[in-house]
mmCIF file of C-alpha atoms in Angstrom:
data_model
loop_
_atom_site.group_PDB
_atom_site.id
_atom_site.type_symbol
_atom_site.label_atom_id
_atom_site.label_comp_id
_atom_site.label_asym_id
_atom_site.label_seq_id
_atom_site.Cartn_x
_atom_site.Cartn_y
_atom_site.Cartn_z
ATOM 1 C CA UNK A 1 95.008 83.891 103.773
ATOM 2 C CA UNK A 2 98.414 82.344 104.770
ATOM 3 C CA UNK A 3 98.728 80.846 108.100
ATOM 4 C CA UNK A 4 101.641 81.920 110.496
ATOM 5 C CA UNK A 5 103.211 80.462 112.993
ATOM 6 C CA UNK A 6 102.556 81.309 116.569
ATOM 7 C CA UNK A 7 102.693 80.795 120.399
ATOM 8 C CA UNK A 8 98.677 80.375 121.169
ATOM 9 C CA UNK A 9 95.955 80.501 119.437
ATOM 10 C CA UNK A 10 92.659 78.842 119.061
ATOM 11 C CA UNK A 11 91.565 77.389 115.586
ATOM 12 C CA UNK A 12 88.918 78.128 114.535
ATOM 13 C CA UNK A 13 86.703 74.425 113.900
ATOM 14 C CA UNK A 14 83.214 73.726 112.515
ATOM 15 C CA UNK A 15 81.566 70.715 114.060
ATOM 16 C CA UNK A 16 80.517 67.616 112.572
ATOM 17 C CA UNK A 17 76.618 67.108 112.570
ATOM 18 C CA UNK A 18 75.168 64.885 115.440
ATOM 19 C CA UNK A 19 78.632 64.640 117.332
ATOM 20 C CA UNK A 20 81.022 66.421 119.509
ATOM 21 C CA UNK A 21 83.560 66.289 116.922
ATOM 22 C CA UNK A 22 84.565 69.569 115.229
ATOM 23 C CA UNK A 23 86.597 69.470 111.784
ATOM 24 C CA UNK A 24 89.458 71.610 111.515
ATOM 25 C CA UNK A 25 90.883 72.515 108.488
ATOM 26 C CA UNK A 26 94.651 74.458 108.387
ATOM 27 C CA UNK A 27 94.328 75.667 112.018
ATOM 28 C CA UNK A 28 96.656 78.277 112.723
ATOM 29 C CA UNK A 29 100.150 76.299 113.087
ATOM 30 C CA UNK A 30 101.557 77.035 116.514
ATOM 31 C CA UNK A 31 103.891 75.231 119.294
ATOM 32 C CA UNK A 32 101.111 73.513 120.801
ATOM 33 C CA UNK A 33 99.810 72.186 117.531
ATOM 34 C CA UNK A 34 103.036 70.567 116.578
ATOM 35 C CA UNK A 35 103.543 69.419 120.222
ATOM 36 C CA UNK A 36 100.046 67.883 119.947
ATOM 37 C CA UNK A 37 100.373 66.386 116.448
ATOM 38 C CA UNK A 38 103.654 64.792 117.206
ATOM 39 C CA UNK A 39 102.435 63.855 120.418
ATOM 40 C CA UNK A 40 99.843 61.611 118.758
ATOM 41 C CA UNK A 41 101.874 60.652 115.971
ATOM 42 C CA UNK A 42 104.388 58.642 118.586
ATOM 43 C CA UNK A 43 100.801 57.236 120.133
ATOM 44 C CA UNK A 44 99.890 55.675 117.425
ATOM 45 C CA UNK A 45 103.052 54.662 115.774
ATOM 46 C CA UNK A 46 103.762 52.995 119.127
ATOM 47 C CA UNK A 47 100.306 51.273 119.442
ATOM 48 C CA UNK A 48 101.132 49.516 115.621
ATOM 49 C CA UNK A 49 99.747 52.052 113.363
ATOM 50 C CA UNK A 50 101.278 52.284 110.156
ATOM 51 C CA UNK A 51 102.052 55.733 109.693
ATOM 52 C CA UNK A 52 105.667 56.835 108.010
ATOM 53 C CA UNK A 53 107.516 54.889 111.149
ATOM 54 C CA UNK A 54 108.374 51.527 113.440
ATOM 55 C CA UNK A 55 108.024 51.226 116.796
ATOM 56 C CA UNK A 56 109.281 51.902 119.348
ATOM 57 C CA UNK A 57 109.775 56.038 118.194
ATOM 58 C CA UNK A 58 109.991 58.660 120.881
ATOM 59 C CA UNK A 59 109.013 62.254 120.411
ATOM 60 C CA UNK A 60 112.199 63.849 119.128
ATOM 61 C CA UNK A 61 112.178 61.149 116.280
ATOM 62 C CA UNK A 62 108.610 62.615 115.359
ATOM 63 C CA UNK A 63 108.402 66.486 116.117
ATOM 64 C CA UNK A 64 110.686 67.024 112.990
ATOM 65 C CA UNK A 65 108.778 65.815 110.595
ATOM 66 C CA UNK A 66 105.536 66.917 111.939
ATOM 67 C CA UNK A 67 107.158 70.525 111.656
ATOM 68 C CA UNK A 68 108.146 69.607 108.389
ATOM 69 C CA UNK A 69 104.777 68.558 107.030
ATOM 70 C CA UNK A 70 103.288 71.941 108.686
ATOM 71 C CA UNK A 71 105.499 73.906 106.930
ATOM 72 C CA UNK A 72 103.523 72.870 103.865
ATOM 73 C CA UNK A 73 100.523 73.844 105.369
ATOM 74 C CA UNK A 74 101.727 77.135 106.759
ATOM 75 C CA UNK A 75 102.615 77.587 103.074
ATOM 76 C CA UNK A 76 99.847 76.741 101.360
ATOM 77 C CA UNK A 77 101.149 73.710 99.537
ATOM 78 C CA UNK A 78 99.202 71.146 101.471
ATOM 79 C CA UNK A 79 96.246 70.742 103.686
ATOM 80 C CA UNK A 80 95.529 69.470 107.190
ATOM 81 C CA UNK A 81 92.661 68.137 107.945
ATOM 82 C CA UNK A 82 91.979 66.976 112.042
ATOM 83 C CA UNK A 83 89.199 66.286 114.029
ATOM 84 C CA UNK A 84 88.974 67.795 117.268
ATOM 85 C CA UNK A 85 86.685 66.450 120.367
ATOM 86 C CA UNK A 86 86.528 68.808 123.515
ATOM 87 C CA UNK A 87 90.270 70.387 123.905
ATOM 88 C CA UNK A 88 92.270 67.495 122.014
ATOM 89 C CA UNK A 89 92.603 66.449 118.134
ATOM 90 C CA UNK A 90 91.573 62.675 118.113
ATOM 91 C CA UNK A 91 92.336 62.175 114.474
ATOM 92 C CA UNK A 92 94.233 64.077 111.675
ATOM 93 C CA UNK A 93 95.599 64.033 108.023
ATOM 94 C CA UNK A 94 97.334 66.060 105.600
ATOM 95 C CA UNK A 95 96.184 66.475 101.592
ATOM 96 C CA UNK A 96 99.383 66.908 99.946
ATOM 97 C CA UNK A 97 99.505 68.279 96.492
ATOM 98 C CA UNK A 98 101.183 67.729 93.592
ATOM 99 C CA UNK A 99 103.927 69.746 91.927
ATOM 100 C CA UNK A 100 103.030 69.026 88.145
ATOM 101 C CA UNK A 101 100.398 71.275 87.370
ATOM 102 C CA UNK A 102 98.493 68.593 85.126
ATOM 103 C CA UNK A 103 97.887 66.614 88.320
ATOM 104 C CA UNK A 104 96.440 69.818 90.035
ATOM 105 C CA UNK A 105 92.977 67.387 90.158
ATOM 106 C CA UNK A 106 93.547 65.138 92.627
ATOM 107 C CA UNK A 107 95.843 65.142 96.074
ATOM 108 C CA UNK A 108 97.333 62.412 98.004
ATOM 109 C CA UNK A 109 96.438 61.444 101.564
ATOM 110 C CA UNK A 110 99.197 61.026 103.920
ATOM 111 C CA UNK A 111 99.400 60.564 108.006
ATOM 112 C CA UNK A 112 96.026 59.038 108.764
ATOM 113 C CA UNK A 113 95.888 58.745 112.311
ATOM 114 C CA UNK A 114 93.370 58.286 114.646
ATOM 115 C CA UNK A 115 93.503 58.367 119.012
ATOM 116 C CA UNK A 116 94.855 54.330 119.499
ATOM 117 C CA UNK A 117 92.356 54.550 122.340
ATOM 118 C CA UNK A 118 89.588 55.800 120.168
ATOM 119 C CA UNK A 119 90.240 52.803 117.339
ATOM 120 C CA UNK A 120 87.235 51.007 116.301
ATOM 121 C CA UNK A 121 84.914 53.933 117.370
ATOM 122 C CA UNK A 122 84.408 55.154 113.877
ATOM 123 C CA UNK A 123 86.503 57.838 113.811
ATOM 124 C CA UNK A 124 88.570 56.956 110.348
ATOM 125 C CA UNK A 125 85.603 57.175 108.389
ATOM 126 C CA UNK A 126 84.886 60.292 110.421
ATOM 127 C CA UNK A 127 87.843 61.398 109.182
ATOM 128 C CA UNK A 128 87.290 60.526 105.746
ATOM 129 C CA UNK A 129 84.585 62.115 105.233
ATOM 130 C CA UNK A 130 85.759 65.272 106.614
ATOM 131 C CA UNK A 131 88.591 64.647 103.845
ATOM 132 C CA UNK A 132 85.855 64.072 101.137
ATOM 133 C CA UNK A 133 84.128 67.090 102.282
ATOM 134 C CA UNK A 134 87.374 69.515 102.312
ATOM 135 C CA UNK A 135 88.162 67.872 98.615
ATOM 136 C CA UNK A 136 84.874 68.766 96.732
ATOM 137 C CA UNK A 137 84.188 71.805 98.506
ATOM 138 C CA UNK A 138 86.789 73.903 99.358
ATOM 139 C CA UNK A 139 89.728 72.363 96.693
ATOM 140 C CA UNK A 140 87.791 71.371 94.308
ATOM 141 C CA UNK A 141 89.339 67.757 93.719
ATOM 142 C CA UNK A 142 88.068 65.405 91.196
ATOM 143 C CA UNK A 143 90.030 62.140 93.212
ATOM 144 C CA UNK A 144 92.041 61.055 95.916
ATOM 145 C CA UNK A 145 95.357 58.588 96.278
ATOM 146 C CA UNK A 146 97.165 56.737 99.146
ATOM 147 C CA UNK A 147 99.430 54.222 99.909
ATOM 148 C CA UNK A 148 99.154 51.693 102.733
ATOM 149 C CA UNK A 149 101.710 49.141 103.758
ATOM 150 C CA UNK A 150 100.567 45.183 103.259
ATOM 151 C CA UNK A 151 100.034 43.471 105.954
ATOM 152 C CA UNK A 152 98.048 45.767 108.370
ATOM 153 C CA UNK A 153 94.730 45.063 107.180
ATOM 154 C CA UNK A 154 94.565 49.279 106.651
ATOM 155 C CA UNK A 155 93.902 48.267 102.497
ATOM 156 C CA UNK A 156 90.364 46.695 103.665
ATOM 157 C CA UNK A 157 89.400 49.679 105.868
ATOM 158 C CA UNK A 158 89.779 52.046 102.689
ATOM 159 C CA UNK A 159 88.242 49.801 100.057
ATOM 160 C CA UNK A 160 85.116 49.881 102.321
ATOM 161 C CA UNK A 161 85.347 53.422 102.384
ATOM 162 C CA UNK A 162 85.371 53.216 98.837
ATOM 163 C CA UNK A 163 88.965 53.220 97.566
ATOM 164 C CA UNK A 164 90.453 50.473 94.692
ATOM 165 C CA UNK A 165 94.064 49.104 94.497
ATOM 166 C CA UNK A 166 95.371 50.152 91.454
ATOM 167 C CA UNK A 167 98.923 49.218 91.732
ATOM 168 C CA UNK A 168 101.512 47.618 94.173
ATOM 169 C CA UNK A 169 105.463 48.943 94.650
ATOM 170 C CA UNK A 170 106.620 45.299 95.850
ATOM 171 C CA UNK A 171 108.903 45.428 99.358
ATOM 172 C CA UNK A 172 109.312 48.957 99.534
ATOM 173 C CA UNK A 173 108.464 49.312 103.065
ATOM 174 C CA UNK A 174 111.542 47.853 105.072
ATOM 175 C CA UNK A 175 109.563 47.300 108.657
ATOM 176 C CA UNK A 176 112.648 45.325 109.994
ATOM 177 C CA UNK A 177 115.996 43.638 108.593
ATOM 178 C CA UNK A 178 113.798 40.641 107.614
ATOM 179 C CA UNK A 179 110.753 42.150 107.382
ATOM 180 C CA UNK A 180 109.526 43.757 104.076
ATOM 181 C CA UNK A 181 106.200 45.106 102.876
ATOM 182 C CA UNK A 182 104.635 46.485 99.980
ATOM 183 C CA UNK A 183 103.328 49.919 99.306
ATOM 184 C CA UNK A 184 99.798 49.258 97.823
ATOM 185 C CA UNK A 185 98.698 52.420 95.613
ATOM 186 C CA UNK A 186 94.816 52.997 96.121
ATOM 187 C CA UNK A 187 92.802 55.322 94.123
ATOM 188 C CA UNK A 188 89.307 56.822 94.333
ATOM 189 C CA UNK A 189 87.202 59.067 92.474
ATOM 190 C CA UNK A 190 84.976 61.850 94.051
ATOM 191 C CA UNK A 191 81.566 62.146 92.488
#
């Protein structure tokens, strides 16, 4: 079933057990989802977090490539995956897949966010294993990639979470005009 754009609509969510979370996966793409997406993707950008950006980024900066990146969904191409608590998405991610079809197996991870006031409340691993659920189940994945910048600590939060470095693309990430990070490549099989 392809997903459409529209002006209101509520998506449909199934919760996560024991919490007030509900996981939504390719909600119906409307205004008020990008608004809310990009909304939170200037949040947490702002607050430090790592996420395709430097601060300081305001919301017309954002709300073109969040449309961008729901095109894909709307498409079929990738996957969103958010969690939802009450009437507002806390935390969200997009599965992007690959073009070759030999790499049809495994999809890459891309936007992790999570609420900047919600940090440290275990809501990334909440996340993650919403991810880990959507890859087995319903896409039938066999692994998962990302990339992290150095520097942020994020590389420690995903090895615990049971991700491995398997390759570094020295200062790709240009932060500021002295200020250059690497992209570390991290890898993990799904049992």
């Amino acid at each position: 079933m392809q997903a459409t754009v529209t002006d209101s609509s509520t998506p449909e969510a199934s919760p996560v057990q024991g919490d007030d979370l509900a996981v939504l996966v390719d909600p119906p793409v409307t205004a008020a989802l990008v608004d809310e997406l990009s909304h939170l993707w200037v949040r947490v950008t702002n607050a430090g977090g790592s996420v395709g950006f430097v601060p300081p980024v305001n919301i017309e900066e954002v709300r073109p490539h969040t449309v961008s990146i729901l095109a894909r969904v709307i498409d079929q191409t990738d996957t969103l995956v958010a969690l939802k608590e009450g009437a507002a998405i806390v935390a969200w991610c997009v599965l992007t897949s690959n073009d070759s079809p030999p790499r049809q197996g495994w999809r890459t991870i891309r936007h992790v966010q999570v609420d900047p006031e919600r940090q440290g409340s275990g809501l990334g691993g909440k996340l993650l294993a919403a991810v880990d659920r959507v890859a087995c189940e319903e896409l039938k994945l066999e692994a998962l990639t990302l990339k992290v910048r150095s520097g942020t600590g994020a590389d420690a939060f995903y090895r615990r979470h049971g991700f491995s470095e398997v390759g570094r693309l020295p200062r790709a990430v240009r932060v500021a005009d002295d200020d250059y990070r690497d992209d570390i490549i991290m890898w993990r099989e799904l049992s």
